[in-house]
Coordinates of C-alpha atoms in Angstrom, one line a residue:
Chain A
S1 CA -16.2 4.4 37.2
Q2 CA -18.8 5.8 39.6
E3 CA -22.3 4.6 39.2
L4 CA -23.6 7.9 40.5
E5 CA -21.9 11.0 39.1
Q6 CA -22.3 14.3 41.0
S7 CA -21.6 17.7 39.5
P8 CA -20.0 20.0 40.2
Q9 CA -17.4 18.5 42.5
S10 CA -17.1 21.8 44.3
L11 CA -19.0 25.1 44.2
I12 CA -18.2 28.5 45.6
V13 CA -21.3 30.8 45.8
Q14 CA -21.8 34.2 47.2
E15 CA -24.3 34.4 50.0
G16 CA -27.8 35.1 48.7
K17 CA -27.3 33.5 45.3
N18 CA -29.1 30.4 44.0
L19 CA -27.3 27.2 43.1
T20 CA -27.9 23.7 41.7
I21 CA -26.2 20.4 42.3
N22 CA -26.8 17.4 40.0
C23 CA -26.7 13.7 40.5
T24 CA -26.8 11.4 37.4
S25 CA -26.9 7.7 36.8
S26 CA -26.9 5.5 33.7
K27 CA -29.3 3.2 35.5
T28 CA -32.8 3.6 36.7
L29 CA -32.9 4.8 40.3
Y30 CA -35.4 3.1 42.5
G31 CA -34.9 5.6 45.3
L32 CA -32.8 8.8 45.4
Y33 CA -31.7 10.3 48.7
W34 CA -30.0 13.6 49.4
Y35 CA -27.7 14.0 52.4
K36 CA -25.7 16.9 53.8
Q37 CA -22.4 16.5 55.6
K38 CA -20.7 19.1 57.7
Y39 CA -16.9 19.0 57.4
G40 CA -15.5 16.1 59.4
E41 CA -18.8 14.9 60.6
G42 CA -21.5 12.3 59.7
L43 CA -24.2 12.7 57.1
I44 CA -27.7 14.1 57.8
F45 CA -30.6 12.9 55.7
L46 CA -32.4 15.7 53.8
M47 CA -34.9 14.2 51.3
M48 CA -36.1 11.1 49.6
L49 CA -37.4 10.9 46.0
Q50 CA -39.0 7.8 44.6
K51 CA -41.3 8.6 41.8
G52 CA -40.4 10.0 38.3
G53 CA -41.1 13.7 38.2
E54 CA -41.3 14.0 42.0
E55 CA -40.2 17.2 43.6
K56 CA -39.8 18.0 47.3
S57 CA -38.9 21.1 49.2
H58 CA -37.6 21.8 52.7
E59 CA -37.0 25.3 53.7
K60 CA -34.9 26.8 50.9
I61 CA -33.8 23.4 49.4
T62 CA -35.7 21.8 46.6
A63 CA -34.9 18.4 45.1
K64 CA -36.3 16.9 41.9
L65 CA -36.1 13.5 40.2
D66 CA -36.5 13.4 36.5
E67 CA -39.2 11.4 34.7
K68 CA -36.8 8.7 33.6
K69 CA -35.5 8.4 37.2
Q70 CA -31.9 8.7 36.2
Q71 CA -31.1 12.2 37.2
S72 CA -31.8 14.3 40.3
S73 CA -31.1 18.0 41.1
L74 CA -30.8 19.8 44.4
H75 CA -31.5 23.5 44.2
I76 CA -30.8 26.0 47.0
T77 CA -32.5 29.4 46.9
A78 CA -30.9 32.5 48.5
S79 CA -28.0 30.5 49.9
Q80 CA -26.8 31.1 53.5
P81 CA -23.7 30.3 55.4
S82 CA -25.5 27.5 57.1
H83 CA -25.9 25.7 53.7
A84 CA -22.1 25.2 53.5
G85 CA -21.0 21.6 53.6
I86 CA -20.8 18.5 51.4
Y87 CA -23.9 17.3 49.6
L88 CA -24.2 13.7 48.6
C89 CA -26.7 11.8 46.7
G90 CA -27.4 8.2 47.5
A91 CA -29.4 5.8 45.4
D92 CA -31.0 2.4 45.6
M93 CA -29.7 0.9 42.3
T94 CA -31.6 -2.3 42.4
V95 CA -35.2 -3.4 42.6
I96 CA -36.2 -3.3 46.2
D97 CA -36.5 -6.7 47.8
F98 CA -36.2 -7.8 51.3
G99 CA -32.6 -8.1 52.3
N100 CA -31.2 -5.8 49.7
E101 CA -31.4 -2.5 51.5
K102 CA -28.3 -0.6 50.8
L103 CA -27.3 2.6 49.1
T104 CA -24.7 3.6 46.5
F105 CA -23.4 7.1 47.0
G106 CA -22.0 9.8 44.7
T107 CA -18.7 11.4 45.4
G108 CA -20.2 14.6 46.8
T109 CA -20.3 18.3 46.0
R110 CA -18.4 20.6 48.4
L111 CA -20.4 23.8 48.8
T112 CA -18.7 27.0 50.1
I113 CA -20.7 30.1 50.8
I114 CA -18.8 33.4 50.8
P115 CA -20.2 36.5 52.5
Chain B
D1 CA -33.5 12.0 68.8
V2 CA -31.9 9.0 67.0
K3 CA -28.4 8.6 68.1
V4 CA -25.6 6.6 66.4
T5 CA -22.5 6.7 68.5
Q6 CA -19.1 5.7 67.2
S7 CA -16.6 4.9 69.9
S8 CA -13.6 6.9 68.7
R9 CA -13.5 10.1 66.7
Y10 CA -9.7 9.8 66.0
L11 CA -7.4 6.9 66.1
V12 CA -3.8 6.4 65.2
K13 CA -2.5 2.9 64.7
R14 CA 0.5 1.2 63.4
T15 CA 0.7 -1.2 60.4
G16 CA -0.2 -4.7 61.5
E17 CA -2.2 -3.8 64.6
K18 CA -5.7 -5.1 65.1
V19 CA -8.3 -2.3 65.1
F20 CA -11.8 -2.3 66.5
L21 CA -14.3 0.4 65.6
E22 CA -17.5 0.2 67.6
C23 CA -20.9 1.6 66.7
V24 CA -24.0 1.7 68.9
Q25 CA -27.5 2.9 67.9
D26 CA -30.4 3.6 70.3
M27 CA -33.4 3.4 68.0
D28 CA -33.8 -0.4 67.7
H29 CA -32.9 -0.3 64.0
E30 CA -32.7 -3.5 62.2
N31 CA -30.1 -2.4 59.7
M32 CA -26.6 -1.3 60.4
F33 CA -23.8 -0.3 57.9
W34 CA -20.2 0.5 57.8
Y35 CA -18.9 2.9 55.1
R36 CA -15.5 4.4 54.5
Q37 CA -15.1 7.8 53.0
D38 CA -12.1 8.9 50.9
P39 CA -11.6 12.1 48.8
G40 CA -12.7 11.6 45.3
L41 CA -14.2 8.2 46.0
G42 CA -17.2 9.2 48.1
L43 CA -18.7 6.7 50.5
R44 CA -18.1 3.0 49.8
L45 CA -20.0 0.3 51.6
I46 CA -17.8 -2.2 53.5
Y47 CA -20.3 -4.4 55.3
F48 CA -23.9 -4.3 56.4
S49 CA -26.2 -6.3 58.7
Y50 CA -29.9 -6.8 58.6
D51 CA -30.2 -8.6 61.9
V52 CA -28.2 -9.9 64.9
K53 CA -25.5 -12.3 63.9
M54 CA -26.2 -11.6 60.2
K55 CA -23.7 -9.8 57.9
E56 CA -23.4 -9.1 54.2
K57 CA -20.4 -8.0 52.2
G58 CA -20.6 -4.6 50.7
D59 CA -18.5 -3.3 47.8
I60 CA -15.1 -3.3 49.5
P61 CA -15.0 -6.0 52.3
E62 CA -11.4 -7.1 51.8
G63 CA -9.3 -6.5 54.9
Y64 CA -12.3 -6.1 57.1
S65 CA -14.6 -8.2 59.2
V66 CA -17.7 -7.3 61.3
S67 CA -19.5 -8.5 64.3
R68 CA -23.1 -8.0 65.4
E69 CA -23.8 -9.9 68.6
K70 CA -26.5 -7.5 69.8
K71 CA -29.0 -5.5 67.8
E72 CA -27.7 -2.2 68.9
R73 CA -24.1 -2.8 68.3
F74 CA -22.1 -3.3 65.1
S75 CA -18.3 -3.6 65.2
L76 CA -15.9 -3.2 62.4
I77 CA -12.6 -5.1 62.7
L78 CA -9.4 -4.6 60.9
E79 CA -7.4 -7.7 61.5
S80 CA -4.1 -6.3 60.4
A81 CA -4.2 -2.6 59.7
S82 CA -2.5 -1.3 56.6
T83 CA -1.7 2.2 55.4
N84 CA -4.3 2.0 52.7
Q85 CA -7.0 1.6 55.4
T86 CA -6.3 5.2 56.5
S87 CA -9.7 6.8 56.1
M88 CA -12.9 8.2 57.6
Y89 CA -15.2 5.4 58.8
L90 CA -18.9 6.1 59.1
C91 CA -21.4 3.9 60.8
A92 CA -25.1 4.2 59.9
S93 CA -28.4 2.5 60.9
S94 CA -31.9 2.4 59.5
F95 CA -35.3 0.8 60.0
G96 CA -36.0 -2.3 58.0
G97 CA -37.9 -1.4 54.8
Y98 CA -36.4 2.1 54.7
P99 CA -33.1 1.6 52.9
G100 CA -32.3 5.2 52.2
E101 CA -33.2 6.9 55.5
L102 CA -29.9 6.3 57.2
F103 CA -28.8 7.8 60.5
F104 CA -25.1 8.3 60.6
G105 CA -22.6 8.5 63.4
E106 CA -20.1 11.3 63.5
G107 CA -17.3 9.2 62.0
S108 CA -14.0 7.7 63.1
R109 CA -10.9 9.1 61.4
L110 CA -8.3 6.3 61.4
T111 CA -4.7 6.9 60.5
V112 CA -2.5 3.9 60.0
L113 CA 1.3 4.6 60.2

């Protein structure tokens, strides 16, 4: 089973609408990272969350990490065609120590924006 | 801008062939990673490296090996390609101490016939 569960797996949203993507773990997350991938291309880093209750925004995208540091949400306000793609959460699942710098990724959420 | 370059965007190989996937980064990053991406399974870590000539197994290293002779270059090797290695391969790099801020290449889509 996946250590990081993302929901929904796919999402079709009308342009201008708001949407939320979730990323959940049964373990404490020591760092949570959101990435976006355009179809058939590499991933682009969006945001990093490390503290329980932390919230960050960039343009119309807001990401939050819950107090228990086991769930994160990505919220897009007034969606645009440029938001279309695959959104992946990645997490550091272990206590950070030197030489253990690797991420576990969720399976991704495919977002389609329809005019 | 940080650039991570993967040598081939698309490859088609036959079962049993030896396959080299090359990745070069130009930001003097300490860490480099190879992932594969498959529908429904997400990104899975194959191998990673924290320094020249150092390598660590990821979650699915079987059937793969890596080489890091220079800091900027990290190669993934499939000694004898099999059809279940058909996938999208993604290389990434990062500064030491910043595990999550990965910079990815555009990917290499490998088809093994």
